[in-house]
Short mmCIF file of N, CA, C and O in Angstrom, two decimals:
data_model
loop_
_atom_site.label_atom_id
_atom_site.label_comp_id
_atom_site.label_asym_id
_atom_site.label_seq_id
_atom_site.Cartn_x
_atom_site.Cartn_y
_atom_site.Cartn_z
N MET A 1 -57.39 -75.85 167.20
CA MET A 1 -58.08 -74.80 167.90
C MET A 1 -59.35 -75.32 168.55
O MET A 1 -59.70 -74.89 169.62
N LYS A 2 -60.01 -76.24 167.94
CA LYS A 2 -61.24 -76.76 168.48
C LYS A 2 -60.99 -77.48 169.80
O LYS A 2 -61.77 -77.36 170.73
N ALA A 3 -59.88 -78.21 169.88
CA ALA A 3 -59.54 -78.93 171.11
C ALA A 3 -59.27 -77.94 172.24
O ALA A 3 -59.65 -78.19 173.38
N ASP A 4 -58.63 -76.83 171.92
CA ASP A 4 -58.36 -75.80 172.93
C ASP A 4 -59.67 -75.26 173.50
O ASP A 4 -59.79 -75.07 174.71
N LYS A 5 -60.61 -75.03 172.63
CA LYS A 5 -61.91 -74.51 173.08
C LYS A 5 -62.64 -75.51 173.96
O LYS A 5 -63.27 -75.15 174.95
N ILE A 6 -62.53 -76.78 173.61
CA ILE A 6 -63.18 -77.83 174.41
C ILE A 6 -62.56 -77.88 175.80
O ILE A 6 -63.27 -77.91 176.81
N VAL A 7 -61.24 -77.87 175.85
CA VAL A 7 -60.54 -77.93 177.14
C VAL A 7 -60.89 -76.72 177.99
O VAL A 7 -61.20 -76.85 179.18
N LEU A 8 -60.85 -75.54 177.39
CA LEU A 8 -61.20 -74.32 178.14
C LEU A 8 -62.64 -74.35 178.61
O LEU A 8 -62.95 -73.94 179.74
N GLY A 9 -63.53 -74.85 177.79
CA GLY A 9 -64.94 -74.94 178.17
C GLY A 9 -65.14 -75.89 179.34
O GLY A 9 -65.89 -75.60 180.28
N VAL A 10 -64.46 -77.01 179.29
CA VAL A 10 -64.58 -77.99 180.38
C VAL A 10 -64.01 -77.41 181.67
O VAL A 10 -64.62 -77.53 182.74
N LEU A 11 -62.84 -76.79 181.58
CA LEU A 11 -62.24 -76.20 182.78
C LEU A 11 -63.10 -75.07 183.34
O LEU A 11 -63.27 -74.94 184.56
N GLY A 12 -63.66 -74.26 182.46
CA GLY A 12 -64.57 -73.20 182.90
C GLY A 12 -65.80 -73.77 183.57
O GLY A 12 -66.27 -73.25 184.60
N GLY A 13 -66.34 -74.83 183.00
CA GLY A 13 -67.50 -75.49 183.59
C GLY A 13 -67.18 -76.07 184.95
O GLY A 13 -68.00 -76.00 185.88
N LEU A 14 -65.99 -76.63 185.08
CA LEU A 14 -65.56 -77.15 186.38
C LEU A 14 -65.52 -76.05 187.44
O LEU A 14 -66.04 -76.22 188.55
N ALA A 15 -64.91 -74.94 187.08
CA ALA A 15 -64.79 -73.84 188.04
C ALA A 15 -66.16 -73.28 188.41
O ALA A 15 -66.46 -73.05 189.59
N ALA A 16 -67.01 -73.08 187.42
CA ALA A 16 -68.34 -72.54 187.69
C ALA A 16 -69.15 -73.51 188.54
O ALA A 16 -69.85 -73.10 189.49
N GLY A 17 -69.07 -74.78 188.25
CA GLY A 17 -69.79 -75.78 189.02
C GLY A 17 -69.32 -75.83 190.46
O GLY A 17 -70.12 -75.96 191.39
N ALA A 18 -68.02 -75.73 190.66
CA ALA A 18 -67.48 -75.76 192.03
C ALA A 18 -67.95 -74.55 192.82
O ALA A 18 -68.37 -74.67 193.99
N ILE A 19 -67.91 -73.39 192.20
CA ILE A 19 -68.34 -72.16 192.89
C ILE A 19 -69.82 -72.23 193.22
O ILE A 19 -70.25 -71.94 194.35
N LEU A 20 -70.63 -72.63 192.26
CA LEU A 20 -72.07 -72.74 192.51
C LEU A 20 -72.37 -73.79 193.57
O LEU A 20 -73.26 -73.61 194.41
N GLY A 21 -71.63 -74.88 193.54
CA GLY A 21 -71.82 -75.94 194.53
C GLY A 21 -71.56 -75.45 195.94
O GLY A 21 -72.29 -75.79 196.88
N ILE A 22 -70.52 -74.67 196.08
CA ILE A 22 -70.19 -74.13 197.41
C ILE A 22 -71.25 -73.13 197.86
O ILE A 22 -71.70 -73.14 199.01
N MET A 23 -71.65 -72.27 196.94
CA MET A 23 -72.59 -71.21 197.30
C MET A 23 -73.99 -71.74 197.62
O MET A 23 -74.69 -71.22 198.49
N LEU A 24 -74.40 -72.77 196.95
CA LEU A 24 -75.76 -73.27 197.11
C LEU A 24 -75.83 -74.55 197.94
O LEU A 24 -76.88 -75.20 198.00
N ALA A 25 -74.75 -74.89 198.59
CA ALA A 25 -74.69 -76.15 199.34
C ALA A 25 -75.56 -76.10 200.59
O ALA A 25 -75.37 -75.26 201.46
N PRO A 26 -76.51 -77.01 200.71
CA PRO A 26 -77.34 -77.06 201.90
C PRO A 26 -76.72 -77.95 202.99
O PRO A 26 -77.18 -77.97 204.12
N ASP A 27 -75.69 -78.68 202.64
CA ASP A 27 -75.09 -79.63 203.58
C ASP A 27 -73.94 -78.98 204.36
O ASP A 27 -73.51 -77.87 204.08
N LYS A 28 -73.41 -79.75 205.31
CA LYS A 28 -72.26 -79.31 206.09
C LYS A 28 -71.03 -79.25 205.19
O LYS A 28 -71.01 -79.83 204.10
N GLY A 29 -69.98 -78.63 205.67
CA GLY A 29 -68.74 -78.46 204.92
C GLY A 29 -68.12 -79.76 204.46
O GLY A 29 -67.65 -79.87 203.32
N ASP A 30 -68.07 -80.76 205.34
CA ASP A 30 -67.46 -82.03 204.97
C ASP A 30 -68.20 -82.68 203.80
O ASP A 30 -67.57 -83.17 202.84
N LYS A 31 -69.52 -82.71 203.91
CA LYS A 31 -70.31 -83.31 202.84
C LYS A 31 -70.17 -82.51 201.55
O LYS A 31 -70.07 -83.07 200.45
N THR A 32 -70.18 -81.20 201.67
CA THR A 32 -70.06 -80.34 200.49
C THR A 32 -68.72 -80.54 199.81
O THR A 32 -68.64 -80.67 198.59
N ARG A 33 -67.65 -80.57 200.61
CA ARG A 33 -66.32 -80.79 200.03
C ARG A 33 -66.24 -82.15 199.35
O ARG A 33 -65.64 -82.28 198.28
N LYS A 34 -66.83 -83.16 199.95
CA LYS A 34 -66.82 -84.50 199.35
C LYS A 34 -67.58 -84.50 198.02
O LYS A 34 -67.12 -85.07 197.03
N ARG A 35 -68.72 -83.84 198.00
CA ARG A 35 -69.51 -83.77 196.76
C ARG A 35 -68.74 -83.02 195.68
O ARG A 35 -68.75 -83.41 194.51
N ILE A 36 -68.09 -81.93 196.09
CA ILE A 36 -67.31 -81.15 195.12
C ILE A 36 -66.15 -82.01 194.58
O ILE A 36 -65.88 -82.02 193.38
N MET A 37 -65.49 -82.72 195.47
CA MET A 37 -64.38 -83.57 195.07
C MET A 37 -64.86 -84.67 194.12
O MET A 37 -64.22 -84.95 193.10
N ASP A 38 -65.98 -85.30 194.45
CA ASP A 38 -66.53 -86.34 193.58
C ASP A 38 -66.88 -85.78 192.20
O ASP A 38 -66.59 -86.39 191.17
N LYS A 39 -67.52 -84.62 192.22
CA LYS A 39 -67.93 -84.00 190.95
C LYS A 39 -66.70 -83.60 190.14
O LYS A 39 -66.65 -83.80 188.92
N SER A 40 -65.68 -83.05 190.81
CA SER A 40 -64.47 -82.65 190.07
C SER A 40 -63.75 -83.88 189.52
O SER A 40 -63.19 -83.83 188.42
N ASN A 41 -63.77 -84.98 190.27
CA ASN A 41 -63.18 -86.22 189.75
C ASN A 41 -63.95 -86.72 188.53
O ASN A 41 -63.35 -87.20 187.56
N ASP A 42 -65.28 -86.61 188.57
CA ASP A 42 -66.08 -86.99 187.41
C ASP A 42 -65.72 -86.14 186.20
O ASP A 42 -65.56 -86.66 185.08
N TYR A 43 -65.59 -84.82 186.40
CA TYR A 43 -65.23 -83.93 185.31
C TYR A 43 -63.83 -84.23 184.80
O TYR A 43 -63.58 -84.21 183.59
N ALA A 44 -62.91 -84.52 185.72
CA ALA A 44 -61.55 -84.85 185.32
C ALA A 44 -61.53 -86.12 184.48
O ALA A 44 -60.82 -86.21 183.46
N ASP A 45 -62.30 -87.12 184.89
CA ASP A 45 -62.38 -88.36 184.12
C ASP A 45 -62.97 -88.11 182.74
O ASP A 45 -62.49 -88.66 181.74
N GLU A 46 -64.00 -87.30 182.69
CA GLU A 46 -64.64 -86.97 181.41
C GLU A 46 -63.64 -86.23 180.51
O GLU A 46 -63.55 -86.52 179.31
N LEU A 47 -62.92 -85.29 181.08
CA LEU A 47 -61.92 -84.54 180.32
C LEU A 47 -60.83 -85.48 179.81
O LEU A 47 -60.40 -85.39 178.65
N LYS A 48 -60.39 -86.39 180.66
CA LYS A 48 -59.36 -87.36 180.26
C LYS A 48 -59.86 -88.21 179.11
O LYS A 48 -59.12 -88.46 178.14
N ASP A 49 -61.09 -88.66 179.17
CA ASP A 49 -61.66 -89.46 178.09
C ASP A 49 -61.70 -88.68 176.78
O ASP A 49 -61.36 -89.21 175.71
N LYS A 50 -62.10 -87.41 176.86
CA LYS A 50 -62.15 -86.59 175.65
C LYS A 50 -60.75 -86.36 175.08
O LYS A 50 -60.56 -86.40 173.86
N LEU A 51 -59.78 -86.12 175.95
CA LEU A 51 -58.42 -85.92 175.48
C LEU A 51 -57.86 -87.21 174.87
O LEU A 51 -57.17 -87.16 173.84
N ASP A 52 -58.16 -88.34 175.48
CA ASP A 52 -57.71 -89.61 174.92
C ASP A 52 -58.31 -89.84 173.53
O ASP A 52 -57.63 -90.29 172.61
N THR A 53 -59.60 -89.53 173.39
CA THR A 53 -60.26 -89.67 172.10
C THR A 53 -59.63 -88.73 171.07
O THR A 53 -59.37 -89.13 169.93
N LEU A 54 -59.36 -87.50 171.48
CA LEU A 54 -58.75 -86.52 170.59
C LEU A 54 -57.36 -86.98 170.17
O LEU A 54 -57.02 -86.94 168.99
N LEU A 55 -56.56 -87.43 171.12
CA LEU A 55 -55.21 -87.89 170.80
C LEU A 55 -55.24 -89.11 169.89
O LEU A 55 -54.42 -89.23 168.97
N SER A 56 -56.16 -90.00 170.13
CA SER A 56 -56.30 -91.18 169.28
C SER A 56 -56.65 -90.77 167.85
O SER A 56 -56.09 -91.30 166.89
N SER A 57 -57.56 -89.83 167.73
CA SER A 57 -57.97 -89.34 166.41
C SER A 57 -56.80 -88.68 165.69
O SER A 57 -56.56 -88.93 164.50
N ILE A 58 -56.06 -87.85 166.41
CA ILE A 58 -54.89 -87.18 165.82
C ILE A 58 -53.86 -88.21 165.40
O ILE A 58 -53.28 -88.12 164.31
N ASN A 59 -53.62 -89.21 166.23
CA ASN A 59 -52.64 -90.24 165.92
C ASN A 59 -53.03 -91.02 164.67
O ASN A 59 -52.20 -91.30 163.81
N LYS A 60 -54.32 -91.36 164.54
CA LYS A 60 -54.78 -92.10 163.37
C LYS A 60 -54.59 -91.26 162.10
O LYS A 60 -54.16 -91.76 161.06
N LYS A 61 -54.93 -89.97 162.18
CA LYS A 61 -54.77 -89.09 161.03
C LYS A 61 -53.30 -88.95 160.66
O LYS A 61 -52.94 -88.96 159.48
N TYR A 62 -52.43 -88.82 161.67
CA TYR A 62 -51.00 -88.71 161.43
C TYR A 62 -50.47 -89.96 160.72
O TYR A 62 -49.74 -89.86 159.74
N GLU A 63 -50.87 -91.13 161.21
CA GLU A 63 -50.42 -92.38 160.60
C GLU A 63 -50.91 -92.51 159.17
O GLU A 63 -50.18 -92.98 158.29
N LYS A 64 -52.15 -92.07 158.92
CA LYS A 64 -52.70 -92.13 157.56
C LYS A 64 -51.92 -91.20 156.62
O LYS A 64 -51.55 -91.60 155.52
N ILE A 65 -51.66 -89.99 157.09
CA ILE A 65 -50.91 -89.03 156.27
C ILE A 65 -49.50 -89.54 156.02
O ILE A 65 -48.98 -89.44 154.91
N TRP A 66 -48.87 -90.10 157.06
CA TRP A 66 -47.51 -90.62 156.91
C TRP A 66 -47.49 -91.75 155.88
O TRP A 66 -46.61 -91.79 155.01
N SER A 67 -48.45 -92.64 155.97
CA SER A 67 -48.53 -93.76 155.03
C SER A 67 -48.74 -93.26 153.60
O SER A 67 -48.09 -93.76 152.66
N GLU A 68 -49.63 -92.31 153.44
CA GLU A 68 -49.88 -91.76 152.10
C GLU A 68 -48.63 -91.07 151.57
O GLU A 68 -48.31 -91.16 150.38
N GLY A 69 -47.91 -90.37 152.44
CA GLY A 69 -46.66 -89.71 152.04
C GLY A 69 -45.63 -90.72 151.58
O GLY A 69 -44.95 -90.52 150.56
N GLU A 70 -45.49 -91.80 152.32
CA GLU A 70 -44.54 -92.84 151.93
C GLU A 70 -44.92 -93.44 150.58
O GLU A 70 -44.06 -93.71 149.74
N SER A 71 -46.22 -93.66 150.37
CA SER A 71 -46.69 -94.21 149.09
C SER A 71 -46.38 -93.25 147.94
O SER A 71 -45.93 -93.67 146.87
N MET A 72 -46.61 -91.96 148.19
CA MET A 72 -46.34 -90.97 147.14
C MET A 72 -44.85 -90.91 146.82
O MET A 72 -44.47 -90.80 145.65
N ILE A 73 -44.01 -90.98 147.84
CA ILE A 73 -42.56 -90.95 147.61
C ILE A 73 -42.14 -92.18 146.81
O ILE A 73 -41.37 -92.08 145.85
N SER A 74 -42.65 -93.34 147.20
CA SER A 74 -42.32 -94.57 146.49
C SER A 74 -42.77 -94.50 145.04
O SER A 74 -42.03 -94.88 144.12
N GLU A 75 -43.98 -94.01 144.82
CA GLU A 75 -44.50 -93.89 143.46
C GLU A 75 -43.68 -92.89 142.65
O GLU A 75 -43.37 -93.12 141.48
N GLY A 76 -43.30 -91.78 143.30
CA GLY A 76 -42.47 -90.78 142.61
C GLY A 76 -41.11 -91.33 142.22
O GLY A 76 -40.62 -91.08 141.11
N LYS A 77 -40.50 -92.09 143.13
CA LYS A 77 -39.20 -92.69 142.82
C LYS A 77 -39.34 -93.66 141.64
O LYS A 77 -38.49 -93.69 140.75
N SER A 78 -40.39 -94.46 141.68
CA SER A 78 -40.62 -95.43 140.60
C SER A 78 -40.77 -94.72 139.25
O SER A 78 -40.15 -95.11 138.26
N LYS A 79 -41.56 -93.66 139.23
CA LYS A 79 -41.76 -92.91 137.99
C LYS A 79 -40.46 -92.26 137.54
O LYS A 79 -40.15 -92.20 136.34
N PHE A 80 -39.67 -91.75 138.50
CA PHE A 80 -38.40 -91.12 138.16
C PHE A 80 -37.47 -92.13 137.51
O PHE A 80 -36.87 -91.86 136.46
N TYR A 81 -37.33 -93.31 138.13
CA TYR A 81 -36.43 -94.32 137.56
C TYR A 81 -36.93 -94.84 136.22
O TYR A 81 -36.12 -95.12 135.32
N ASP A 82 -38.25 -94.95 136.06
CA ASP A 82 -38.79 -95.34 134.75
C ASP A 82 -38.44 -94.30 133.69
O ASP A 82 -38.01 -94.65 132.58
N ALA A 83 -38.61 -93.03 134.03
CA ALA A 83 -38.29 -91.96 133.08
C ALA A 83 -36.79 -91.94 132.78
O ALA A 83 -36.37 -91.74 131.63
N LYS A 84 -35.98 -92.15 133.82
CA LYS A 84 -34.53 -92.17 133.65
C LYS A 84 -34.13 -93.30 132.71
O LYS A 84 -33.32 -93.10 131.79
N ASN A 85 -34.68 -94.49 132.92
CA ASN A 85 -34.35 -95.63 132.06
C ASN A 85 -34.80 -95.39 130.63
O ASN A 85 -34.10 -95.74 129.68
N GLU A 86 -35.98 -94.80 130.48
CA GLU A 86 -36.48 -94.50 129.14
C GLU A 86 -35.56 -93.49 128.45
O GLU A 86 -35.25 -93.63 127.27
N GLY A 87 -35.12 -92.49 129.20
CA GLY A 87 -34.19 -91.51 128.64
C GLY A 87 -32.87 -92.14 128.24
O GLY A 87 -32.31 -91.84 127.17
N GLU A 88 -32.35 -93.03 129.09
CA GLU A 88 -31.10 -93.71 128.76
C GLU A 88 -31.26 -94.58 127.52
O GLU A 88 -30.36 -94.65 126.68
N ASN A 89 -32.41 -95.23 127.41
CA ASN A 89 -32.67 -96.05 126.22
C ASN A 89 -32.74 -95.19 124.96
O ASN A 89 -32.23 -95.58 123.91
N LEU A 90 -33.40 -94.03 125.07
CA LEU A 90 -33.48 -93.13 123.92
C LEU A 90 -32.10 -92.63 123.52
O LEU A 90 -31.78 -92.52 122.33
N ILE A 91 -31.27 -92.32 124.51
CA ILE A 91 -29.90 -91.85 124.22
C ILE A 91 -29.11 -92.95 123.53
O ILE A 91 -28.41 -92.72 122.53
N ALA A 92 -29.21 -94.17 124.06
CA ALA A 92 -28.49 -95.31 123.46
C ALA A 92 -28.97 -95.54 122.03
O ALA A 92 -28.16 -95.78 121.11
N GLU A 93 -30.28 -95.45 121.83
CA GLU A 93 -30.84 -95.64 120.49
C GLU A 93 -30.37 -94.53 119.56
O GLU A 93 -30.01 -94.78 118.40
N GLY A 94 -30.33 -93.31 120.05
CA GLY A 94 -29.86 -92.18 119.24
C GLY A 94 -28.39 -92.33 118.87
O GLY A 94 -28.00 -92.06 117.73
N LYS A 95 -27.57 -92.76 119.83
CA LYS A 95 -26.15 -92.98 119.54
C LYS A 95 -25.97 -94.07 118.49
O LYS A 95 -25.15 -93.94 117.57
N SER A 96 -26.75 -95.13 118.63
CA SER A 96 -26.65 -96.24 117.68
C SER A 96 -27.00 -95.76 116.27
O SER A 96 -26.29 -96.07 115.31
N LYS A 97 -28.08 -95.00 116.17
CA LYS A 97 -28.48 -94.49 114.85
C LYS A 97 -27.43 -93.53 114.30
O LYS A 97 -27.14 -93.51 113.11
N PHE A 98 -26.84 -92.72 115.19
CA PHE A 98 -25.81 -91.77 114.78
C PHE A 98 -24.62 -92.52 114.19
O PHE A 98 -24.13 -92.19 113.12
N TYR A 99 -24.14 -93.54 114.91
CA TYR A 99 -22.98 -94.29 114.44
C TYR A 99 -23.30 -95.07 113.17
O TYR A 99 -22.45 -95.21 112.28
N ASP A 100 -24.52 -95.60 113.07
CA ASP A 100 -24.93 -96.30 111.84
C ASP A 100 -24.91 -95.35 110.66
O ASP A 100 -24.39 -95.68 109.56
N THR A 101 -25.44 -94.17 110.87
CA THR A 101 -25.48 -93.17 109.80
C THR A 101 -24.07 -92.73 109.46
O THR A 101 -23.72 -92.55 108.28
N LYS A 102 -23.23 -92.53 110.46
CA LYS A 102 -21.84 -92.11 110.25
C LYS A 102 -21.10 -93.17 109.42
O LYS A 102 -20.36 -92.82 108.49
N ASN A 103 -21.30 -94.43 109.79
CA ASN A 103 -20.65 -95.51 109.04
C ASN A 103 -21.15 -95.59 107.61
O ASN A 103 -20.38 -95.88 106.68
N GLU A 104 -22.46 -95.37 107.41
CA GLU A 104 -23.01 -95.37 106.05
C GLU A 104 -22.38 -94.27 105.21
O GLU A 104 -22.04 -94.48 104.05
N ILE A 105 -22.21 -93.10 105.82
CA ILE A 105 -21.61 -91.97 105.09
C ILE A 105 -20.16 -92.29 104.76
O ILE A 105 -19.69 -92.03 103.66
N LYS A 106 -19.43 -92.89 105.70
CA LYS A 106 -18.03 -93.26 105.45
C LYS A 106 -17.91 -94.28 104.33
O LYS A 106 -16.99 -94.22 103.52
N ASN A 107 -18.83 -95.22 104.31
CA ASN A 107 -18.76 -96.30 103.34
C ASN A 107 -19.33 -95.88 101.97
O ASN A 107 -19.16 -96.62 101.01
N THR A 108 -19.97 -94.78 101.89
CA THR A 108 -20.55 -94.33 100.64
C THR A 108 -19.45 -93.64 99.81
O THR A 108 -18.73 -92.80 100.30
N SER A 109 -19.35 -94.02 98.57
CA SER A 109 -18.37 -93.38 97.69
C SER A 109 -19.02 -92.23 96.97
O SER A 109 -20.11 -92.35 96.42
N ILE A 110 -18.33 -91.16 96.94
CA ILE A 110 -18.85 -90.00 96.22
C ILE A 110 -18.06 -89.78 94.98
O ILE A 110 -16.98 -90.02 94.75
#
């Protein structure tokens, strides 16, 4: 939203400056039109620079967020596989203890 306000402000300033330039121009039409054109080109260049800066800033933030997201996904996968392996180990250990106990009971004479 802030970028929209900046763009609208610059465009509004351009229009107001052009109108005031025409109304208050002490020079002939050719000179006035040239001055208006020069001034509008200056404003256009300034606007382009601001938009380039804004786009660069947005791009950097996007890349940072993307990188952080990839890191979080990688970390999450790693933790998931660690938990999965730990669970499988616990299951294997539980089965082993179960069968050991079962064999002890079978081998015990009552």
